[in-house]
Amino acid sequence: MIPEEGLAGGVIVAGYVSFAAGEVDRLRASMDTVIAATRAEPGCILYTYARLLEDPDTIRIFEIWESGSALTAHFQTPHMADWYAILSEAQVRERHVKVHPFTGTDPLSAYRS
């Protein structure tokens, strides 16, 4: 459950999942399906996976949601139920994914001197 203070503003989901050798290739079609469905959801600003060049069995996850409520609703969708059923059968070595609240967006140049 998302803490109450995380429901009002936007949230970023970031992290990685490492799989056993060959699992990313095996799961690719299912990943493509969940990515397309999620990107069409209300409140989804960005939803992406990236395969690491240095470890092709690890995917980097990065998502931006308009609100914690939108993220909560995301987990209630049929495509996420399907994805978690598929993922429960996958050989996951390690998973580290966190939700980070944010209050706005600034260009990178705002932080350079």
PDB file of N, CA and C in Angstrom:
ATOM      1  N   MET A   1       0.843  -1.192   0.000  1.00  0.00           N
ATOM      2  CA  MET A   1       0.000   0.000   0.000  1.00  0.00           C
ATOM      3  C   MET A   1       0.880   1.245   0.000  1.00  0.00           C
ATOM      4  N   ILE A   2       0.531   2.197  -0.832  1.00  0.00           N
ATOM      5  CA  ILE A   2       1.281   3.448  -0.923  1.00  0.00           C
ATOM      6  C   ILE A   2       0.933   4.323   0.278  1.00  0.00           C
ATOM      7  N   PRO A   3       1.953   4.893   0.936  1.00  0.00           N
ATOM      8  CA  PRO A   3       1.664   5.803   2.046  1.00  0.00           C
ATOM      9  C   PRO A   3       0.767   6.946   1.597  1.00  0.00           C
ATOM     10  N   GLU A   4      -0.079   7.407   2.487  1.00  0.00           N
ATOM     11  CA  GLU A   4      -1.062   8.459   2.177  1.00  0.00           C
ATOM     12  C   GLU A   4      -0.422   9.681   1.538  1.00  0.00           C
ATOM     13  N   GLU A   5       0.761  10.089   2.020  1.00  0.00           N
ATOM     14  CA  GLU A   5       1.395  11.287   1.465  1.00  0.00           C
ATOM     15  C   GLU A   5       1.836  11.093   0.018  1.00  0.00           C
ATOM     16  N   GLY A   6       1.971   9.835  -0.441  1.00  0.00           N
ATOM     17  CA  GLY A   6       2.377   9.569  -1.808  1.00  0.00           C
ATOM     18  C   GLY A   6       1.237   9.598  -2.803  1.00  0.00           C
ATOM     19  N   LEU A   7       0.002   9.739  -2.324  1.00  0.00           N
ATOM     20  CA  LEU A   7      -1.141   9.665  -3.226  1.00  0.00           C
ATOM     21  C   LEU A   7      -1.411  10.960  -3.973  1.00  0.00           C
ATOM     22  N   ALA A   8      -1.038  12.100  -3.407  1.00  0.00           N
ATOM     23  CA  ALA A   8      -1.412  13.375  -3.998  1.00  0.00           C
ATOM     24  C   ALA A   8      -0.541  13.766  -5.191  1.00  0.00           C
ATOM     25  N   GLY A   9       0.766  13.680  -5.052  1.00  0.00           N
ATOM     26  CA  GLY A   9       1.664  14.131  -6.096  1.00  0.00           C
ATOM     27  C   GLY A   9       2.116  13.006  -7.001  1.00  0.00           C
ATOM     28  N   GLY A  10       2.967  13.376  -7.935  1.00  0.00           N
ATOM     29  CA  GLY A  10       3.490  12.391  -8.860  1.00  0.00           C
ATOM     30  C   GLY A  10       4.460  11.430  -8.195  1.00  0.00           C
ATOM     31  N   VAL A  11       4.650  10.282  -8.833  1.00  0.00           N
ATOM     32  CA  VAL A  11       5.609   9.305  -8.335  1.00  0.00           C
ATOM     33  C   VAL A  11       6.451   8.772  -9.485  1.00  0.00           C
ATOM     34  N   ILE A  12       7.689   8.446  -9.141  1.00  0.00           N
ATOM     35  CA  ILE A  12       8.615   7.792 -10.057  1.00  0.00           C
ATOM     36  C   ILE A  12       8.868   6.397  -9.515  1.00  0.00           C
ATOM     37  N   VAL A  13       8.807   5.412 -10.382  1.00  0.00           N
ATOM     38  CA  VAL A  13       9.158   4.045 -10.035  1.00  0.00           C
ATOM     39  C   VAL A  13      10.470   3.756 -10.757  1.00  0.00           C
ATOM     40  N   ALA A  14      11.477   3.323 -10.001  1.00  0.00           N
ATOM     41  CA  ALA A  14      12.781   3.068 -10.608  1.00  0.00           C
ATOM     42  C   ALA A  14      13.441   1.883  -9.929  1.00  0.00           C
ATOM     43  N   GLY A  15      14.149   1.111 -10.724  1.00  0.00           N
ATOM     44  CA  GLY A  15      14.885  -0.012 -10.177  1.00  0.00           C
ATOM     45  C   GLY A  15      15.275  -0.992 -11.258  1.00  0.00           C
ATOM     46  N   TYR A  16      15.533  -2.219 -10.836  1.00  0.00           N
ATOM     47  CA  TYR A  16      15.937  -3.249 -11.791  1.00  0.00           C
ATOM     48  C   TYR A  16      15.451  -4.618 -11.334  1.00  0.00           C
ATOM     49  N   VAL A  17      15.367  -5.518 -12.297  1.00  0.00           N
ATOM     50  CA  VAL A  17      15.071  -6.928 -12.038  1.00  0.00           C
ATOM     51  C   VAL A  17      16.095  -7.729 -12.828  1.00  0.00           C
ATOM     52  N   SER A  18      16.773  -8.645 -12.140  1.00  0.00           N
ATOM     53  CA  SER A  18      17.733  -9.537 -12.780  1.00  0.00           C
ATOM     54  C   SER A  18      17.114 -10.926 -12.885  1.00  0.00           C
ATOM     55  N   PHE A  19      17.219 -11.490 -14.064  1.00  0.00           N
ATOM     56  CA  PHE A  19      16.647 -12.800 -14.345  1.00  0.00           C
ATOM     57  C   PHE A  19      17.737 -13.823 -14.601  1.00  0.00           C
ATOM     58  N   ALA A  20      17.384 -15.096 -14.531  1.00  0.00           N
ATOM     59  CA  ALA A  20      18.291 -16.166 -14.941  1.00  0.00           C
ATOM     60  C   ALA A  20      18.539 -16.033 -16.445  1.00  0.00           C
ATOM     61  N   ALA A  21      19.638 -16.623 -16.885  1.00  0.00           N
ATOM     62  CA  ALA A  21      20.017 -16.551 -18.301  1.00  0.00           C
ATOM     63  C   ALA A  21      18.874 -17.006 -19.203  1.00  0.00           C
ATOM     64  N   GLY A  22      18.568 -16.192 -20.212  1.00  0.00           N
ATOM     65  CA  GLY A  22      17.549 -16.532 -21.198  1.00  0.00           C
ATOM     66  C   GLY A  22      16.129 -16.111 -20.850  1.00  0.00           C
ATOM     67  N   GLU A  23      15.874 -15.723 -19.606  1.00  0.00           N
ATOM     68  CA  GLU A  23      14.512 -15.369 -19.194  1.00  0.00           C
ATOM     69  C   GLU A  23      14.000 -14.101 -19.865  1.00  0.00           C
ATOM     70  N   VAL A  24      14.849 -13.107 -20.038  1.00  0.00           N
ATOM     71  CA  VAL A  24      14.398 -11.865 -20.667  1.00  0.00           C
ATOM     72  C   VAL A  24      13.929 -12.154 -22.086  1.00  0.00           C
ATOM     73  N   ASP A  25      14.681 -12.971 -22.806  1.00  0.00           N
ATOM     74  CA  ASP A  25      14.265 -13.330 -24.160  1.00  0.00           C
ATOM     75  C   ASP A  25      12.938 -14.083 -24.142  1.00  0.00           C
ATOM     76  N   ARG A  26      12.777 -14.987 -23.196  1.00  0.00           N
ATOM     77  CA  ARG A  26      11.551 -15.775 -23.095  1.00  0.00           C
ATOM     78  C   ARG A  26      10.342 -14.895 -22.746  1.00  0.00           C
ATOM     79  N   LEU A  27      10.566 -13.880 -21.950  1.00  0.00           N
ATOM     80  CA  LEU A  27       9.483 -13.013 -21.472  1.00  0.00           C
ATOM     81  C   LEU A  27       9.212 -11.817 -22.381  1.00  0.00           C
ATOM     82  N   ARG A  28      10.001 -11.632 -23.403  1.00  0.00           N
ATOM     83  CA  ARG A  28       9.957 -10.425 -24.231  1.00  0.00           C
ATOM     84  C   ARG A  28       8.563 -10.108 -24.776  1.00  0.00           C
ATOM     85  N   ALA A  29       7.874 -11.065 -25.339  1.00  0.00           N
ATOM     86  CA  ALA A  29       6.544 -10.795 -25.911  1.00  0.00           C
ATOM     87  C   ALA A  29       5.568 -10.341 -24.823  1.00  0.00           C
ATOM     88  N   SER A  30       5.631 -10.960 -23.656  1.00  0.00           N
ATOM     89  CA  SER A  30       4.754 -10.562 -22.547  1.00  0.00           C
ATOM     90  C   SER A  30       5.099  -9.164 -22.052  1.00  0.00           C
ATOM     91  N   MET A  31       6.394  -8.852 -22.009  1.00  0.00           N
ATOM     92  CA  MET A  31       6.823  -7.503 -21.614  1.00  0.00           C
ATOM     93  C   MET A  31       6.292  -6.468 -22.596  1.00  0.00           C
ATOM     94  N   ASP A  32       6.402  -6.755 -23.884  1.00  0.00           N
ATOM     95  CA  ASP A  32       5.897  -5.830 -24.901  1.00  0.00           C
ATOM     96  C   ASP A  32       4.402  -5.577 -24.725  1.00  0.00           C
ATOM     97  N   THR A  33       3.652  -6.633 -24.407  1.00  0.00           N
ATOM     98  CA  THR A  33       2.210  -6.508 -24.211  1.00  0.00           C
ATOM     99  C   THR A  33       1.887  -5.619 -23.021  1.00  0.00           C
ATOM    100  N   VAL A  34       2.546  -5.858 -21.884  1.00  0.00           N
ATOM    101  CA  VAL A  34       2.258  -5.068 -20.684  1.00  0.00           C
ATOM    102  C   VAL A  34       2.729  -3.623 -20.854  1.00  0.00           C
ATOM    103  N   ILE A  35       3.826  -3.407 -21.553  1.00  0.00           N
ATOM    104  CA  ILE A  35       4.303  -2.042 -21.800  1.00  0.00           C
ATOM    105  C   ILE A  35       3.265  -1.264 -22.618  1.00  0.00           C
ATOM    106  N   ALA A  36       2.788  -1.853 -23.697  1.00  0.00           N
ATOM    107  CA  ALA A  36       1.802  -1.161 -24.552  1.00  0.00           C
ATOM    108  C   ALA A  36       0.515  -0.866 -23.788  1.00  0.00           C
ATOM    109  N   ALA A  37       0.028  -1.829 -23.031  1.00  0.00           N
ATOM    110  CA  ALA A  37      -1.216  -1.623 -22.281  1.00  0.00           C
ATOM    111  C   ALA A  37      -1.034  -0.564 -21.195  1.00  0.00           C
ATOM    112  N   THR A  38       0.094  -0.593 -20.519  1.00  0.00           N
ATOM    113  CA  THR A  38       0.331   0.363 -19.437  1.00  0.00           C
ATOM    114  C   THR A  38       0.480   1.777 -19.969  1.00  0.00           C
ATOM    115  N   ARG A  39       1.162   1.946 -21.075  1.00  0.00           N
ATOM    116  CA  ARG A  39       1.342   3.281 -21.637  1.00  0.00           C
ATOM    117  C   ARG A  39       0.013   3.928 -22.015  1.00  0.00           C
ATOM    118  N   ALA A  40      -1.014   3.127 -22.225  1.00  0.00           N
ATOM    119  CA  ALA A  40      -2.342   3.647 -22.566  1.00  0.00           C
ATOM    120  C   ALA A  40      -3.179   3.989 -21.331  1.00  0.00           C
ATOM    121  N   GLU A  41      -2.688   3.693 -20.156  1.00  0.00           N
ATOM    122  CA  GLU A  41      -3.451   3.938 -18.930  1.00  0.00           C
ATOM    123  C   GLU A  41      -3.510   5.422 -18.578  1.00  0.00           C
ATOM    124  N   PRO A  42      -4.630   5.860 -17.996  1.00  0.00           N
ATOM    125  CA  PRO A  42      -4.695   7.223 -17.482  1.00  0.00           C
ATOM    126  C   PRO A  42      -3.651   7.406 -16.380  1.00  0.00           C
ATOM    127  N   GLY A  43      -2.978   8.530 -16.384  1.00  0.00           N
ATOM    128  CA  GLY A  43      -2.008   8.827 -15.340  1.00  0.00           C
ATOM    129  C   GLY A  43      -0.599   8.336 -15.613  1.00  0.00           C
ATOM    130  N   CYS A  44      -0.420   7.545 -16.662  1.00  0.00           N
ATOM    131  CA  CYS A  44       0.915   7.067 -17.009  1.00  0.00           C
ATOM    132  C   CYS A  44       1.598   8.122 -17.881  1.00  0.00           C
ATOM    133  N   ILE A  45       2.680   8.684 -17.370  1.00  0.00           N
ATOM    134  CA  ILE A  45       3.441   9.671 -18.123  1.00  0.00           C
ATOM    135  C   ILE A  45       4.553   8.988 -18.912  1.00  0.00           C
ATOM    136  N   LEU A  46       5.230   8.034 -18.278  1.00  0.00           N
ATOM    137  CA  LEU A  46       6.323   7.300 -18.919  1.00  0.00           C
ATOM    138  C   LEU A  46       6.393   5.916 -18.309  1.00  0.00           C
ATOM    139  N   TYR A  47       6.588   4.908 -19.145  1.00  0.00           N
ATOM    140  CA  TYR A  47       6.706   3.524 -18.672  1.00  0.00           C
ATOM    141  C   TYR A  47       7.670   2.820 -19.605  1.00  0.00           C
ATOM    142  N   THR A  48       8.829   2.431 -19.067  1.00  0.00           N
ATOM    143  CA  THR A  48       9.827   1.841 -19.938  1.00  0.00           C
ATOM    144  C   THR A  48      10.685   0.816 -19.217  1.00  0.00           C
ATOM    145  N   TYR A  49      11.124  -0.163 -19.967  1.00  0.00           N
ATOM    146  CA  TYR A  49      12.124  -1.129 -19.516  1.00  0.00           C
ATOM    147  C   TYR A  49      13.326  -0.948 -20.430  1.00  0.00           C
ATOM    148  N   ALA A  50      14.529  -1.169 -19.897  1.00  0.00           N
ATOM    149  CA  ALA A  50      15.739  -1.123 -20.716  1.00  0.00           C
ATOM    150  C   ALA A  50      16.635  -2.291 -20.314  1.00  0.00           C
ATOM    151  N   ARG A  51      17.055  -3.026 -21.288  1.00  0.00           N
ATOM    152  CA  ARG A  51      17.963  -4.149 -21.047  1.00  0.00           C
ATOM    153  C   ARG A  51      19.375  -3.585 -20.892  1.00  0.00           C
ATOM    154  N   LEU A  52      20.069  -3.995 -19.854  1.00  0.00           N
ATOM    155  CA  LEU A  52      21.411  -3.478 -19.617  1.00  0.00           C
ATOM    156  C   LEU A  52      22.409  -4.089 -20.585  1.00  0.00           C
ATOM    157  N   LEU A  53      23.235  -3.255 -21.180  1.00  0.00           N
ATOM    158  CA  LEU A  53      24.266  -3.735 -22.095  1.00  0.00           C
ATOM    159  C   LEU A  53      25.283  -4.607 -21.359  1.00  0.00           C
ATOM    160  N   GLU A  54      25.623  -4.213 -20.138  1.00  0.00           N
ATOM    161  CA  GLU A  54      26.627  -4.952 -19.380  1.00  0.00           C
ATOM    162  C   GLU A  54      26.087  -6.236 -18.748  1.00  0.00           C
ATOM    163  N   ASP A  55      24.771  -6.382 -18.710  1.00  0.00           N
ATOM    164  CA  ASP A  55      24.147  -7.594 -18.166  1.00  0.00           C
ATOM    165  C   ASP A  55      22.788  -7.780 -18.843  1.00  0.00           C
ATOM    166  N   PRO A  56      22.741  -8.448 -19.990  1.00  0.00           N
ATOM    167  CA  PRO A  56      21.491  -8.564 -20.749  1.00  0.00           C
ATOM    168  C   PRO A  56      20.399  -9.371 -20.057  1.00  0.00           C
ATOM    169  N   ASP A  57      20.705  -9.954 -18.904  1.00  0.00           N
ATOM    170  CA  ASP A  57      19.680 -10.660 -18.133  1.00  0.00           C
ATOM    171  C   ASP A  57      19.051  -9.753 -17.079  1.00  0.00           C
ATOM    172  N   THR A  58      19.410  -8.479 -17.092  1.00  0.00           N
ATOM    173  CA  THR A  58      18.862  -7.500 -16.152  1.00  0.00           C
ATOM    174  C   THR A  58      18.136  -6.409 -16.936  1.00  0.00           C
ATOM    175  N   ILE A  59      16.945  -6.055 -16.458  1.00  0.00           N
ATOM    176  CA  ILE A  59      16.213  -4.942 -17.054  1.00  0.00           C
ATOM    177  C   ILE A  59      16.104  -3.816 -16.035  1.00  0.00           C
ATOM    178  N   ARG A  60      16.290  -2.603 -16.523  1.00  0.00           N
ATOM    179  CA  ARG A  60      16.115  -1.402 -15.718  1.00  0.00           C
ATOM    180  C   ARG A  60      14.678  -0.943 -15.925  1.00  0.00           C
ATOM    181  N   ILE A  61      14.000  -0.626 -14.845  1.00  0.00           N
ATOM    182  CA  ILE A  61      12.606  -0.179 -14.891  1.00  0.00           C
ATOM    183  C   ILE A  61      12.573   1.308 -14.554  1.00  0.00           C
ATOM    184  N   PHE A  62      11.826   2.066 -15.346  1.00  0.00           N
ATOM    185  CA  PHE A  62      11.656   3.485 -15.049  1.00  0.00           C
ATOM    186  C   PHE A  62      10.254   3.901 -15.469  1.00  0.00           C
ATOM    187  N   GLU A  63       9.512   4.437 -14.505  1.00  0.00           N
ATOM    188  CA  GLU A  63       8.124   4.851 -14.743  1.00  0.00           C
ATOM    189  C   GLU A  63       7.890   6.206 -14.097  1.00  0.00           C
ATOM    190  N   ILE A  64       7.027   7.006 -14.712  1.00  0.00           N
ATOM    191  CA  ILE A  64       6.567   8.249 -14.107  1.00  0.00           C
ATOM    192  C   ILE A  64       5.042   8.239 -14.151  1.00  0.00           C
ATOM    193  N   TRP A  65       4.438   8.465 -12.998  1.00  0.00           N
ATOM    194  CA  TRP A  65       2.975   8.471 -12.860  1.00  0.00           C
ATOM    195  C   TRP A  65       2.516   9.820 -12.338  1.00  0.00           C
ATOM    196  N   GLU A  66       1.375  10.284 -12.814  1.00  0.00           N
ATOM    197  CA  GLU A  66       0.826  11.574 -12.369  1.00  0.00           C
ATOM    198  C   GLU A  66       0.567  11.602 -10.875  1.00  0.00           C
ATOM    199  N   SER A  67       0.262  10.436 -10.290  1.00  0.00           N
ATOM    200  CA  SER A  67      -0.051  10.376  -8.858  1.00  0.00           C
ATOM    201  C   SER A  67       0.143   8.956  -8.343  1.00  0.00           C
ATOM    202  N   GLY A  68       0.258   8.858  -7.041  1.00  0.00           N
ATOM    203  CA  GLY A  68       0.291   7.547  -6.412  1.00  0.00           C
ATOM    204  C   GLY A  68      -1.004   6.794  -6.648  1.00  0.00           C
ATOM    205  N   SER A  69      -2.107   7.522  -6.738  1.00  0.00           N
ATOM    206  CA  SER A  69      -3.399   6.880  -7.016  1.00  0.00           C
ATOM    207  C   SER A  69      -3.413   6.233  -8.398  1.00  0.00           C
ATOM    208  N   ALA A  70      -2.796   6.891  -9.369  1.00  0.00           N
ATOM    209  CA  ALA A  70      -2.711   6.315 -10.716  1.00  0.00           C
ATOM    210  C   ALA A  70      -1.875   5.039 -10.697  1.00  0.00           C
ATOM    211  N   LEU A  71      -0.793   5.045  -9.920  1.00  0.00           N
ATOM    212  CA  LEU A  71       0.034   3.844  -9.795  1.00  0.00           C
ATOM    213  C   LEU A  71      -0.747   2.724  -9.116  1.00  0.00           C
ATOM    214  N   THR A  72      -1.487   3.058  -8.073  1.00  0.00           N
ATOM    215  CA  THR A  72      -2.319   2.060  -7.391  1.00  0.00           C
ATOM    216  C   THR A  72      -3.337   1.462  -8.359  1.00  0.00           C
ATOM    217  N   ALA A  73      -3.975   2.301  -9.165  1.00  0.00           N
ATOM    218  CA  ALA A  73      -4.954   1.813 -10.150  1.00  0.00           C
ATOM    219  C   ALA A  73      -4.279   0.918 -11.190  1.00  0.00           C
ATOM    220  N   HIS A  74      -3.051   1.240 -11.550  1.00  0.00           N
ATOM    221  CA  HIS A  74      -2.282   0.436 -12.502  1.00  0.00           C
ATOM    222  C   HIS A  74      -2.188  -1.021 -12.048  1.00  0.00           C
ATOM    223  N   PHE A  75      -1.954  -1.213 -10.762  1.00  0.00           N
ATOM    224  CA  PHE A  75      -1.805  -2.575 -10.246  1.00  0.00           C
ATOM    225  C   PHE A  75      -3.122  -3.345 -10.197  1.00  0.00           C
ATOM    226  N   GLN A  76      -4.225  -2.685 -10.444  1.00  0.00           N
ATOM    227  CA  GLN A  76      -5.538  -3.335 -10.444  1.00  0.00           C
ATOM    228  C   GLN A  76      -6.007  -3.721 -11.850  1.00  0.00           C
ATOM    229  N   THR A  77      -5.211  -3.421 -12.866  1.00  0.00           N
ATOM    230  CA  THR A  77      -5.620  -3.682 -14.252  1.00  0.00           C
ATOM    231  C   THR A  77      -5.461  -5.156 -14.619  1.00  0.00           C
ATOM    232  N   PRO A  78      -6.268  -5.636 -15.546  1.00  0.00           N
ATOM    233  CA  PRO A  78      -6.141  -7.036 -15.984  1.00  0.00           C
ATOM    234  C   PRO A  78      -4.769  -7.366 -16.570  1.00  0.00           C
ATOM    235  N   HIS A  79      -4.168  -6.422 -17.322  1.00  0.00           N
ATOM    236  CA  HIS A  79      -2.859  -6.741 -17.900  1.00  0.00           C
ATOM    237  C   HIS A  79      -1.781  -6.887 -16.831  1.00  0.00           C
ATOM    238  N   MET A  80      -1.903  -6.190 -15.711  1.00  0.00           N
ATOM    239  CA  MET A  80      -0.932  -6.379 -14.635  1.00  0.00           C
ATOM    240  C   MET A  80      -1.179  -7.703 -13.916  1.00  0.00           C
ATOM    241  N   ALA A  81      -2.423  -8.116 -13.779  1.00  0.00           N
ATOM    242  CA  ALA A  81      -2.696  -9.437 -13.200  1.00  0.00           C
ATOM    243  C   ALA A  81      -2.083 -10.524 -14.074  1.00  0.00           C
ATOM    244  N   ASP A  82      -2.248 -10.385 -15.386  1.00  0.00           N
ATOM    245  CA  ASP A  82      -1.635 -11.338 -16.318  1.00  0.00           C
ATOM    246  C   ASP A  82      -0.114 -11.316 -16.198  1.00  0.00           C
ATOM    247  N   TRP A  83       0.462 -10.109 -16.139  1.00  0.00           N
ATOM    248  CA  TRP A  83       1.911  -9.983 -16.059  1.00  0.00           C
ATOM    249  C   TRP A  83       2.456 -10.626 -14.778  1.00  0.00           C
ATOM    250  N   TYR A  84       1.798 -10.376 -13.641  1.00  0.00           N
ATOM    251  CA  TYR A  84       2.292 -10.952 -12.389  1.00  0.00           C
ATOM    252  C   TYR A  84       2.133 -12.470 -12.354  1.00  0.00           C
ATOM    253  N   ALA A  85       1.144 -12.992 -13.034  1.00  0.00           N
ATOM    254  CA  ALA A  85       1.020 -14.450 -13.145  1.00  0.00           C
ATOM    255  C   ALA A  85       2.198 -15.011 -13.947  1.00  0.00           C
ATOM    256  N   ILE A  86       2.555 -14.345 -15.026  1.00  0.00           N
ATOM    257  CA  ILE A  86       3.700 -14.770 -15.841  1.00  0.00           C
ATOM    258  C   ILE A  86       4.996 -14.606 -15.047  1.00  0.00           C
ATOM    259  N   LEU A  87       5.132 -13.481 -14.375  1.00  0.00           N
ATOM    260  CA  LEU A  87       6.336 -13.202 -13.604  1.00  0.00           C
ATOM    261  C   LEU A  87       6.523 -14.181 -12.445  1.00  0.00           C
ATOM    262  N   SER A  88       5.427 -14.659 -11.880  1.00  0.00           N
ATOM    263  CA  SER A  88       5.524 -15.612 -10.766  1.00  0.00           C
ATOM    264  C   SER A  88       6.175 -16.928 -11.193  1.00  0.00           C
ATOM    265  N   GLU A  89       6.148 -17.214 -12.491  1.00  0.00           N
ATOM    266  CA  GLU A  89       6.756 -18.438 -13.024  1.00  0.00           C
ATOM    267  C   GLU A  89       8.184 -18.190 -13.531  1.00  0.00           C
ATOM    268  N   ALA A  90       8.590 -16.927 -13.586  1.00  0.00           N
ATOM    269  CA  ALA A  90       9.914 -16.583 -14.121  1.00  0.00           C
ATOM    270  C   ALA A  90      11.003 -16.858 -13.090  1.00  0.00           C
ATOM    271  N   GLN A  91      12.192 -17.046 -13.587  1.00  0.00           N
ATOM    272  CA  GLN A  91      13.358 -17.258 -12.726  1.00  0.00           C
ATOM    273  C   GLN A  91      14.004 -15.902 -12.445  1.00  0.00           C
ATOM    274  N   VAL A  92      13.587 -15.285 -11.353  1.00  0.00           N
ATOM    275  CA  VAL A  92      14.097 -13.973 -10.954  1.00  0.00           C
ATOM    276  C   VAL A  92      15.263 -14.183  -9.990  1.00  0.00           C
ATOM    277  N   ARG A  93      16.407 -13.584 -10.316  1.00  0.00           N
ATOM    278  CA  ARG A  93      17.577 -13.664  -9.431  1.00  0.00           C
ATOM    279  C   ARG A  93      17.519 -12.600  -8.348  1.00  0.00           C
ATOM    280  N   GLU A  94      17.155 -11.396  -8.745  1.00  0.00           N
ATOM    281  CA  GLU A  94      17.153 -10.277  -7.808  1.00  0.00           C
ATOM    282  C   GLU A  94      16.184  -9.215  -8.304  1.00  0.00           C
ATOM    283  N   ARG A  95      15.526  -8.548  -7.363  1.00  0.00           N
ATOM    284  CA  ARG A  95      14.584  -7.482  -7.710  1.00  0.00           C
ATOM    285  C   ARG A  95      14.789  -6.332  -6.734  1.00  0.00           C
ATOM    286  N   HIS A  96      14.939  -5.138  -7.287  1.00  0.00           N
ATOM    287  CA  HIS A  96      15.083  -3.940  -6.465  1.00  0.00           C
ATOM    288  C   HIS A  96      14.342  -2.814  -7.189  1.00  0.00           C
ATOM    289  N   VAL A  97      13.132  -2.524  -6.761  1.00  0.00           N
ATOM    290  CA  VAL A  97      12.302  -1.492  -7.393  1.00  0.00           C
ATOM    291  C   VAL A  97      11.687  -0.655  -6.276  1.00  0.00           C
ATOM    292  N   LYS A  98      11.812   0.654  -6.378  1.00  0.00           N
ATOM    293  CA  LYS A  98      11.303   1.575  -5.357  1.00  0.00           C
ATOM    294  C   LYS A  98      10.428   2.655  -5.991  1.00  0.00           C
ATOM    295  N   VAL A  99       9.539   3.222  -5.181  1.00  0.00           N
ATOM    296  CA  VAL A  99       8.683   4.342  -5.589  1.00  0.00           C
ATOM    297  C   VAL A  99       9.214   5.598  -4.911  1.00  0.00           C
ATOM    298  N   HIS A 100       9.382   6.649  -5.711  1.00  0.00           N
ATOM    299  CA  HIS A 100       9.911   7.919  -5.219  1.00  0.00           C
ATOM    300  C   HIS A 100       8.909   9.025  -5.522  1.00  0.00           C
ATOM    301  N   PRO A 101       8.439   9.754  -4.512  1.00  0.00           N
ATOM    302  CA  PRO A 101       7.527  10.875  -4.783  1.00  0.00           C
ATOM    303  C   PRO A 101       8.286  12.042  -5.412  1.00  0.00           C
ATOM    304  N   PHE A 102       7.588  12.818  -6.221  1.00  0.00           N
ATOM    305  CA  PHE A 102       8.179  14.052  -6.740  1.00  0.00           C
ATOM    306  C   PHE A 102       7.102  15.117  -6.827  1.00  0.00           C
ATOM    307  N   THR A 103       7.533  16.359  -6.834  1.00  0.00           N
ATOM    308  CA  THR A 103       6.577  17.461  -6.796  1.00  0.00           C
ATOM    309  C   THR A 103       6.517  18.268  -8.077  1.00  0.00           C
ATOM    310  N   GLY A 104       7.411  18.035  -8.990  1.00  0.00           N
ATOM    311  CA  GLY A 104       7.389  18.807 -10.227  1.00  0.00           C
ATOM    312  C   GLY A 104       8.529  18.389 -11.117  1.00  0.00           C
ATOM    313  N   THR A 105       8.650  19.098 -12.214  1.00  0.00           N
ATOM    314  CA  THR A 105       9.733  18.787 -13.158  1.00  0.00           C
ATOM    315  C   THR A 105      10.462  20.068 -13.509  1.00  0.00           C
ATOM    316  N   ASP A 106      11.771  19.968 -13.540  1.00  0.00           N
ATOM    317  CA  ASP A 106      12.621  21.065 -13.959  1.00  0.00           C
ATOM    318  C   ASP A 106      13.563  20.537 -15.027  1.00  0.00           C
ATOM    319  N   PRO A 107      13.966  21.369 -15.968  1.00  0.00           N
ATOM    320  CA  PRO A 107      14.960  20.921 -16.936  1.00  0.00           C
ATOM    321  C   PRO A 107      16.305  20.715 -16.224  1.00  0.00           C
ATOM    322  N   LEU A 108      17.112  19.832 -16.737  1.00  0.00           N
ATOM    323  CA  LEU A 108      18.428  19.561 -16.175  1.00  0.00           C
ATOM    324  C   LEU A 108      19.248  20.839 -16.069  1.00  0.00           C
ATOM    325  N   SER A 109      19.085  21.736 -17.035  1.00  0.00           N
ATOM    326  CA  SER A 109      19.862  22.981 -17.047  1.00  0.00           C
ATOM    327  C   SER A 109      19.618  23.827 -15.789  1.00  0.00           C
ATOM    328  N   ALA A 110      18.510  23.644 -15.119  1.00  0.00           N
ATOM    329  CA  ALA A 110      18.223  24.397 -13.904  1.00  0.00           C
ATOM    330  C   ALA A 110      19.197  24.034 -12.784  1.00  0.00           C
ATOM    331  N   TYR A 111      19.859  22.903 -12.891  1.00  0.00           N
ATOM    332  CA  TYR A 111      20.763  22.436 -11.850  1.00  0.00           C
ATOM    333  C   TYR A 111      22.230  22.627 -12.208  1.00  0.00           C
ATOM    334  N   ARG A 112      22.503  23.073 -13.426  1.00  0.00           N
ATOM    335  CA  ARG A 112      23.903  23.290 -13.824  1.00  0.00           C
ATOM    336  C   ARG A 112      24.272  24.732 -13.537  1.00  0.00           C
ATOM    337  N   SER A 113      25.506  24.936 -13.091  1.00  0.00           N
ATOM    338  CA  SER A 113      25.922  26.322 -12.799  1.00  0.00           C
ATOM    339  C   SER A 113      26.385  27.024 -14.045  1.00  0.00           C
TER     340      SER A 113
END
